[in-house]
Structures are given as C-alpha cells and as structure tokens.
mmCIF file of C-alpha atoms and ligand atoms in Angstrom:
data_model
loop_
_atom_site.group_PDB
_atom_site.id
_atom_site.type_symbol
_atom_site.label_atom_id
_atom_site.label_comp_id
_atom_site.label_asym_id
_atom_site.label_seq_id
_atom_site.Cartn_x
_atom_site.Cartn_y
_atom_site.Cartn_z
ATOM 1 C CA UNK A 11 116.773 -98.993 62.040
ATOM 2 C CA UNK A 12 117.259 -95.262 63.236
ATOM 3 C CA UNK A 13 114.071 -93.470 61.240
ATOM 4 C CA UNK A 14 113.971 -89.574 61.026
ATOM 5 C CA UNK A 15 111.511 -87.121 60.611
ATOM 6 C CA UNK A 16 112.274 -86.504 57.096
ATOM 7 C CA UNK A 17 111.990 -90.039 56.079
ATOM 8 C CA UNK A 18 110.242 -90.276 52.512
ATOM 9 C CA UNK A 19 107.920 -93.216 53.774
ATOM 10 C CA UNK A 20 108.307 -93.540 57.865
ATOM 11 C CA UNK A 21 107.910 -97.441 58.754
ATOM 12 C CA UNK A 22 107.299 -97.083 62.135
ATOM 13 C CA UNK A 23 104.001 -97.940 63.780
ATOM 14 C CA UNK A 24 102.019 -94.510 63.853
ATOM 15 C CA UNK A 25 101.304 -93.556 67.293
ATOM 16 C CA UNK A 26 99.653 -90.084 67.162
ATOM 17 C CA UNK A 27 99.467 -87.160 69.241
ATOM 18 C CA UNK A 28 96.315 -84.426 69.730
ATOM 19 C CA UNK A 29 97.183 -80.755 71.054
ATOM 20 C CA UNK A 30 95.750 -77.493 70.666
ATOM 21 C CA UNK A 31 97.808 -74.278 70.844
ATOM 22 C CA UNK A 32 97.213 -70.315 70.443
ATOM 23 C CA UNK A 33 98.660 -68.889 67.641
ATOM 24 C CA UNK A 34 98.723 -65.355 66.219
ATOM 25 C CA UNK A 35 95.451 -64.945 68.770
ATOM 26 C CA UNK A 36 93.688 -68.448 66.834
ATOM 27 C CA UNK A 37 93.252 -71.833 68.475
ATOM 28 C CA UNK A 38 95.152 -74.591 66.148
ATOM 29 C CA UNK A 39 94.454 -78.056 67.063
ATOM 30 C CA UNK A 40 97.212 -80.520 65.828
ATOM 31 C CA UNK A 41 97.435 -84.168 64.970
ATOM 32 C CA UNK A 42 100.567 -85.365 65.436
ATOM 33 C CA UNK A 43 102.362 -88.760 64.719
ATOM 34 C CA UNK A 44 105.782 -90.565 65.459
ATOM 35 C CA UNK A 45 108.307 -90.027 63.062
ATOM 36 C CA UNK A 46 107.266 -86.334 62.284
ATOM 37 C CA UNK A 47 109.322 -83.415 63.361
ATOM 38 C CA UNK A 48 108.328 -81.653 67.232
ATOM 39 C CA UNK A 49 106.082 -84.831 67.841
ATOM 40 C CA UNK A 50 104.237 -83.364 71.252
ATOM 41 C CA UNK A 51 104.196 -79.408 70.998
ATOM 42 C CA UNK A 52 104.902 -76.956 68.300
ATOM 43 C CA UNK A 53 108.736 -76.347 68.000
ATOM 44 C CA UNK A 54 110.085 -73.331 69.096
ATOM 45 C CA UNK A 55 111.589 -72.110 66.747
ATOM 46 C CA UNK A 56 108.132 -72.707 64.189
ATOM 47 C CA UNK A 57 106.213 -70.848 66.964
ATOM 48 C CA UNK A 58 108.941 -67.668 66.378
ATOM 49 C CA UNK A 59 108.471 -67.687 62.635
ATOM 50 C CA UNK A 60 105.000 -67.435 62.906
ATOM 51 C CA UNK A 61 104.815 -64.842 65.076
ATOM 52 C CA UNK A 62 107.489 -62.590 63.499
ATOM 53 C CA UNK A 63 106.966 -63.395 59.919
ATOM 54 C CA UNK A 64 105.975 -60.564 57.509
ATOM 55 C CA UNK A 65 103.452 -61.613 54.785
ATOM 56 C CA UNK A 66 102.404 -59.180 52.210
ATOM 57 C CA UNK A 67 98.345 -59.157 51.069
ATOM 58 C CA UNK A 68 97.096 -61.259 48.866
ATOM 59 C CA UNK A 69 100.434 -63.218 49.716
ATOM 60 C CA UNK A 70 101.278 -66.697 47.170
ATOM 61 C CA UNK A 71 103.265 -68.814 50.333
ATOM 62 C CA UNK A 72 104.768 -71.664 50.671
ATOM 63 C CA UNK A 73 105.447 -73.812 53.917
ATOM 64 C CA UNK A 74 108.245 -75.535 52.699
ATOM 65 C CA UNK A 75 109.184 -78.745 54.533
ATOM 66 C CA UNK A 76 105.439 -78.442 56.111
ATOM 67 C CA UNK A 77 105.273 -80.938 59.040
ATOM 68 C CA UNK A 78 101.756 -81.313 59.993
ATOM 69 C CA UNK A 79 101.587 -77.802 58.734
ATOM 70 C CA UNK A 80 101.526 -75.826 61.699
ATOM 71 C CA UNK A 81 103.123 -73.295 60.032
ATOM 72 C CA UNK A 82 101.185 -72.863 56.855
ATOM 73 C CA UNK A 83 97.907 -73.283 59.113
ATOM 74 C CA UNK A 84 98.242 -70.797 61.844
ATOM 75 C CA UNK A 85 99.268 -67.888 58.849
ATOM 76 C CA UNK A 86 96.177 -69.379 57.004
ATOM 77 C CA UNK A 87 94.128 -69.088 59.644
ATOM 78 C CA UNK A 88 95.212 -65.183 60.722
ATOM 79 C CA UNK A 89 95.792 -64.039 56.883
ATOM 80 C CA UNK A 90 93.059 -65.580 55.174
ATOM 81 C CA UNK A 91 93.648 -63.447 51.873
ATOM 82 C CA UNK A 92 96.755 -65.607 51.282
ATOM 83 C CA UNK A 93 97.219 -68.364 49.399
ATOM 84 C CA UNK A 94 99.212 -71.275 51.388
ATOM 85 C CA UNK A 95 100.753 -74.036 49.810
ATOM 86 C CA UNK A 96 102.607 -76.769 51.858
ATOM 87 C CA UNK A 97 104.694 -79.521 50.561
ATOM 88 C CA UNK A 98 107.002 -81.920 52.317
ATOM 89 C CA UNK A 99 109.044 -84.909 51.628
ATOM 90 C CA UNK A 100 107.700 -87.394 54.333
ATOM 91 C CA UNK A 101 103.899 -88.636 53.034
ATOM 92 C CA UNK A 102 103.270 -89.095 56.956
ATOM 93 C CA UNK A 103 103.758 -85.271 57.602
ATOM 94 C CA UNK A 104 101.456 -84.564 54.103
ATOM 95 C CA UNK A 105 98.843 -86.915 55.023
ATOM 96 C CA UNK A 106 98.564 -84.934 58.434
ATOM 97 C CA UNK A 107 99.216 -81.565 57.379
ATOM 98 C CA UNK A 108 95.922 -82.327 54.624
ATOM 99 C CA UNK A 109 94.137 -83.625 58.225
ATOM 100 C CA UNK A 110 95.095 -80.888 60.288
ATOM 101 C CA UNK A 111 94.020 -78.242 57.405
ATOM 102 C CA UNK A 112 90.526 -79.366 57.436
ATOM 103 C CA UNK A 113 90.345 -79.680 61.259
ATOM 104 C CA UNK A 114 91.176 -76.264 61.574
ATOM 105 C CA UNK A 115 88.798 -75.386 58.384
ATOM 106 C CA UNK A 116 92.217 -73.893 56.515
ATOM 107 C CA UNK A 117 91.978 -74.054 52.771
ATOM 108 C CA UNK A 118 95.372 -74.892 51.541
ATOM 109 C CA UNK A 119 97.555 -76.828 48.874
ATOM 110 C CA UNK A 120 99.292 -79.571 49.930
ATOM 111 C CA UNK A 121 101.763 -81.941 48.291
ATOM 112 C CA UNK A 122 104.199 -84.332 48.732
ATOM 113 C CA UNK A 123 107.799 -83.222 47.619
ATOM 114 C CA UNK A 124 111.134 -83.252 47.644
ATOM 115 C CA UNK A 125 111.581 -79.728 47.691
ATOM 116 C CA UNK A 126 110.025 -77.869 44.747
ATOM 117 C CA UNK A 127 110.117 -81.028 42.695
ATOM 118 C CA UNK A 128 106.461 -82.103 42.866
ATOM 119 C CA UNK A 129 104.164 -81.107 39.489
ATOM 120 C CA UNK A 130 102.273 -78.782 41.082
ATOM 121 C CA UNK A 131 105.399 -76.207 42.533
ATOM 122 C CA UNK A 132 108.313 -77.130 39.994
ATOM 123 C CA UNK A 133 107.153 -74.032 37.763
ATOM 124 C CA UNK A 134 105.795 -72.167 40.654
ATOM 125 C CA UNK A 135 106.829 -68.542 41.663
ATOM 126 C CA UNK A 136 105.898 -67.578 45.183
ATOM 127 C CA UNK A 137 105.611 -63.696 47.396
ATOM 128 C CA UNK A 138 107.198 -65.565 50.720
ATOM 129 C CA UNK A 139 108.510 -68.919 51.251
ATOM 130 C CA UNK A 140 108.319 -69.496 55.125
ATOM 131 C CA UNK A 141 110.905 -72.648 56.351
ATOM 132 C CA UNK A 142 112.279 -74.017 59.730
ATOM 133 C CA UNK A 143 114.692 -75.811 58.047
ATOM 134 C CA UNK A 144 115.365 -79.869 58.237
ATOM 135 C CA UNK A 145 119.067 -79.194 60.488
ATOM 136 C CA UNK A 146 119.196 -83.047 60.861
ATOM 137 C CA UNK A 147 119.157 -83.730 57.265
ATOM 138 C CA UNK A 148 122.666 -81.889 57.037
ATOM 139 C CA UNK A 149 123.386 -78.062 55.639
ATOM 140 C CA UNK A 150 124.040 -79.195 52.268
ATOM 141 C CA UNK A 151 120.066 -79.406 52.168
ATOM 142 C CA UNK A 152 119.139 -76.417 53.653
ATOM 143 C CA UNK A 153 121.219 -74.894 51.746
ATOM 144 C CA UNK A 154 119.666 -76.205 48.399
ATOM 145 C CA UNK A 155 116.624 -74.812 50.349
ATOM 146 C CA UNK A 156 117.868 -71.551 50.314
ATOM 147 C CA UNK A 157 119.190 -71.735 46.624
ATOM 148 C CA UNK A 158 115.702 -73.481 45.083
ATOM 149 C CA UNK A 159 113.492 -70.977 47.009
ATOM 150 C CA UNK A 160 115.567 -68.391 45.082
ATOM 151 C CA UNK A 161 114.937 -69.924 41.932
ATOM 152 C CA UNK A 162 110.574 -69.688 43.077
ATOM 153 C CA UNK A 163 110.600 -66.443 44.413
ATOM 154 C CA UNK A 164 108.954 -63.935 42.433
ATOM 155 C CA UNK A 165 110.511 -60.232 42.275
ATOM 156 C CA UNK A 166 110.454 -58.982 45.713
ATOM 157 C CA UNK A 167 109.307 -61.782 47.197
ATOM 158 C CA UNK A 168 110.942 -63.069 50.754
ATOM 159 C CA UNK A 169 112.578 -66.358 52.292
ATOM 160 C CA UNK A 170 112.109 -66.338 55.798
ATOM 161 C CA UNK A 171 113.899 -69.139 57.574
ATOM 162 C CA UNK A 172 114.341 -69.723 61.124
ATOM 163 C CA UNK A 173 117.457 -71.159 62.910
ATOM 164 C CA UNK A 174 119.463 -71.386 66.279
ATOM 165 C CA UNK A 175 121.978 -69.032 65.123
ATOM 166 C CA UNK A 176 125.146 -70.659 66.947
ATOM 167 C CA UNK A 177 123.922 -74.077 65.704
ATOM 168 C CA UNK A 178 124.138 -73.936 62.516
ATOM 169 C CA UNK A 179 121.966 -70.713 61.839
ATOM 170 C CA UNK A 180 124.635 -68.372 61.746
ATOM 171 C CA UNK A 181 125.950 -69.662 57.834
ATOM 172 C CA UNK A 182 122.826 -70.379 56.404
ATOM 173 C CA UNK A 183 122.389 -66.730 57.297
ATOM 174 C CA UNK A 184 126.160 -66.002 55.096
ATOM 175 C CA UNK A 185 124.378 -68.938 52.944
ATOM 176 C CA UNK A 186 121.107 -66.264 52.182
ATOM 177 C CA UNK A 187 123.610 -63.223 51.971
ATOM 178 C CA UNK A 188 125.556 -65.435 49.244
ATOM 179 C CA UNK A 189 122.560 -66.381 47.491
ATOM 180 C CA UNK A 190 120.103 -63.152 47.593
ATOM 181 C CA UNK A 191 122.819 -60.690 48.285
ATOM 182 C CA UNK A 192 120.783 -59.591 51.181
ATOM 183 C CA UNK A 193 119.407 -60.525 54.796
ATOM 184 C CA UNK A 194 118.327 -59.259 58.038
ATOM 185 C CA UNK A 195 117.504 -60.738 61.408
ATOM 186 C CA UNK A 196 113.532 -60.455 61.591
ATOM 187 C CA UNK A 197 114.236 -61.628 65.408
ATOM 188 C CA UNK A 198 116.141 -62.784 67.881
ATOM 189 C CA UNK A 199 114.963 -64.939 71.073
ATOM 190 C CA UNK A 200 116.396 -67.795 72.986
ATOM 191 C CA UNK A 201 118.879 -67.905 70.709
ATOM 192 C CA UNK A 202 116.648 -68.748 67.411
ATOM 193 C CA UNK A 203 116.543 -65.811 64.820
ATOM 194 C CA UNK A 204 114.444 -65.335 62.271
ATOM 195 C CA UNK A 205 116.506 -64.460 59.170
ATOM 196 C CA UNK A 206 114.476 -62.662 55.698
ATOM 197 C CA UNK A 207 116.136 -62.636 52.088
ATOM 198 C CA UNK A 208 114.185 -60.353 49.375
ATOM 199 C CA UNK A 209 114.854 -61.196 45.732
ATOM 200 C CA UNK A 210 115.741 -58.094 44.508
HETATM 201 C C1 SAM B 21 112.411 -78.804 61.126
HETATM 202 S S1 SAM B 21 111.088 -79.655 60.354
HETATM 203 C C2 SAM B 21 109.816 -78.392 60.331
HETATM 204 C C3 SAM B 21 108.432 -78.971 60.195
HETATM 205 C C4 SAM B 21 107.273 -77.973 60.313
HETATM 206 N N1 SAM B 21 107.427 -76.878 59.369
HETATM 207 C C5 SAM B 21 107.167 -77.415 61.724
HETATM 208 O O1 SAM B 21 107.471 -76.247 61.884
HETATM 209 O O2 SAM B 21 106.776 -78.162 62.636
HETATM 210 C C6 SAM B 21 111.622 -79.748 58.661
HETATM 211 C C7 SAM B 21 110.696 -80.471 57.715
HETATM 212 O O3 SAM B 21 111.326 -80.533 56.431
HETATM 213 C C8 SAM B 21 110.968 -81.749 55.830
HETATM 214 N N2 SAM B 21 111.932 -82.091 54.782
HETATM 215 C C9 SAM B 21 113.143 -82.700 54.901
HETATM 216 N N3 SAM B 21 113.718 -82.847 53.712
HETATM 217 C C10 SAM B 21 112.865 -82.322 52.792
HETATM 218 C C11 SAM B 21 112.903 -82.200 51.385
HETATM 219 N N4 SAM B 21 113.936 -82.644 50.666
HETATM 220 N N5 SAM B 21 111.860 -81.625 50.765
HETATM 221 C C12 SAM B 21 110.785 -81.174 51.477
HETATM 222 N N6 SAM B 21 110.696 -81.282 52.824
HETATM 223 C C13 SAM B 21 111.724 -81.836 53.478
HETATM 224 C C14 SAM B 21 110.956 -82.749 56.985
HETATM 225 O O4 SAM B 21 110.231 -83.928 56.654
HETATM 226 C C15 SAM B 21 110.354 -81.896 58.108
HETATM 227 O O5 SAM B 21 108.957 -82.057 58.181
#
C-alpha cells in the first residue's frame, strides 16, 4: 500500500529522524518520522515562509497542516508574544509536532484535524494563518484551505501560503485573489513564492 504524508493514521513502521537547523537566528531541533512530510531536512519552501512571513504583535496563528511543526515552532520561538496553534490531519505529525514543541521549550496548541474541524479551532478566528500547502493531496484541498482560512480569519488578518508558482502555485494564487479579493507575492526564490491574502 502506497502511504502519504497526509495519511489520517500512517501504518508504517516509524523510523525517525533527529536534525537541528537555524532558523530566524534560533537553533530548532526536529524529530522526524516516516510517513511525515520533508522526512530528513526542513522543506524549502517551509524554510521561505518562515523567513519572509509577516506576523503582527500579539499575533493569534495558526500552522495549518503543521508537520512536526517546524513552522509554528521556529515563529514561536523568534515571536514569543504570539500565540501558535498547530493542527494537522496525520496523528503521527501531531504526536511529533507536541514532541518537538517541548524539545525546543515552545508553548503551543496543538491538535489533530482535518482542517479547522477539530473542537478547539471550528469557532476560532485567527490574525495569520501560515500554510505550505498539502500539493499531493490534490488542489481541490488546498483550495478548501484557502476558502476555510477565510472563513477563521479575523478582520485584517493574513493567509500566507507558500508554493512553487509554476507547479501548481500560480492558481492557488488566482484561487486567494478569488477568495480574498486580494494578494501579493511576499517573495520569490528558486521558484517558490510566498503569496499573502488580507481579509479586508
Ligand atoms: C506540505 S506539508 C507541510 C508540513 C509542515 N508545515 C512543514 O512545513 O514541514 C502539508 C501538511 O498538511 C497536512 N494535511 C493534509 N491534509 C490535511 C487536512 N485535511 N487537514 C489538516 N492538515 C492536512 C499533511 O499531513 C502535511 O503535514
């Protein structure tokens, strides 16, 4: 059986993976495991979203489809006056994203989801929602990404999504114009962009 990273419960016997890595000038250390996404380094494309990402103070944020929560944990760790949340839909990336938050002494939220479905984020209004969306999944999802963060966005607040804009990032970008009526390219490098929606 072909198993993906964004299996709900990954069958496949757990063979993890340590690395540390400098991010927005903090050392992260990451667990790792088989069947979650970027398995032996932090993906590209994660690595330009944290770096480029703009979070207001005091910032409510969600990491939405949170991995071992590399994301959500290096903006902790650099911005600790915001409040991170995390979910994902595989309970092998939540169990190590909860792991890799206290090995890297990040206080954070983190639940299993299938996008905002879970209790604790269904009613929830966030300031940024920061996503390298699941591309393997198909675009119908990541574009239910882009409409649901919408719908959990409070005024003003920001999706920021990375992509590789001639593989597929170029129309979720016309997906976010569609949806928020706005978007600009936060970046560009190595062909990933950074793309940020406001809720007006
Ligand atoms: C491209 S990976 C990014 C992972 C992590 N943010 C990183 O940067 O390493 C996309 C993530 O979305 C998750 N995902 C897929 N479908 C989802 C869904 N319906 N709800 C929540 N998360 C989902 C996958 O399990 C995967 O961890």
């Amino acid at each position: 059986m072909i198993e993906h990273y964004f299996s709900e419960n990954p069958l496949s016997k757990r063979e993890e993976v340590h690395f540390k890595t400098r991010l927005l000038g903090s050392v992260v250390e990451i667990t790792s495991a088989s069947s979650i996404f970027s398995l032996k380094e932090v993906d590209f494309g994660s690595r330009l979203l944290i770096e480029k990402a703009k979070i207001p103070e005091n910032a409510d944020l969600l990491d939405l489809g949170c991995g071992y929560g590399v994301v959500g944990i290096a903006v902790k760790k650099a911005r600790p006056d915001a409040q991170v949340t995390m979910v994902d839909v595989n309970q092998r990336a939540v169990n190590l994203a909860v792991r890799n938050c206290r090995a890297n002494s990040v206080k954070a939220s983190v639940f299993k989801s299938n996008k905002f479905s879970n209790e604790n984020v269904k009613d929830k209004l966030f300031d940024c929602i920061l996503t390298n969306p699941p591309f393997s999944a198909g675009k119908k999802l990541c574009i239910e990404f882009i409409e649901e963060s919408f719908d959990h966005l409070k005024p003003g607040g920001t999706l920021q999504l990375v992509a590789p804009h001639n593989k597929g990032g170029g129309s979720l970008k016309k997906e976010m114009m569609r949806v928020f009526g706005n978007v600009e390219e936060l970046v560009k490098k190595a062909g990933y962009r950074v793309y940020c929606s406001r809720k007006d």
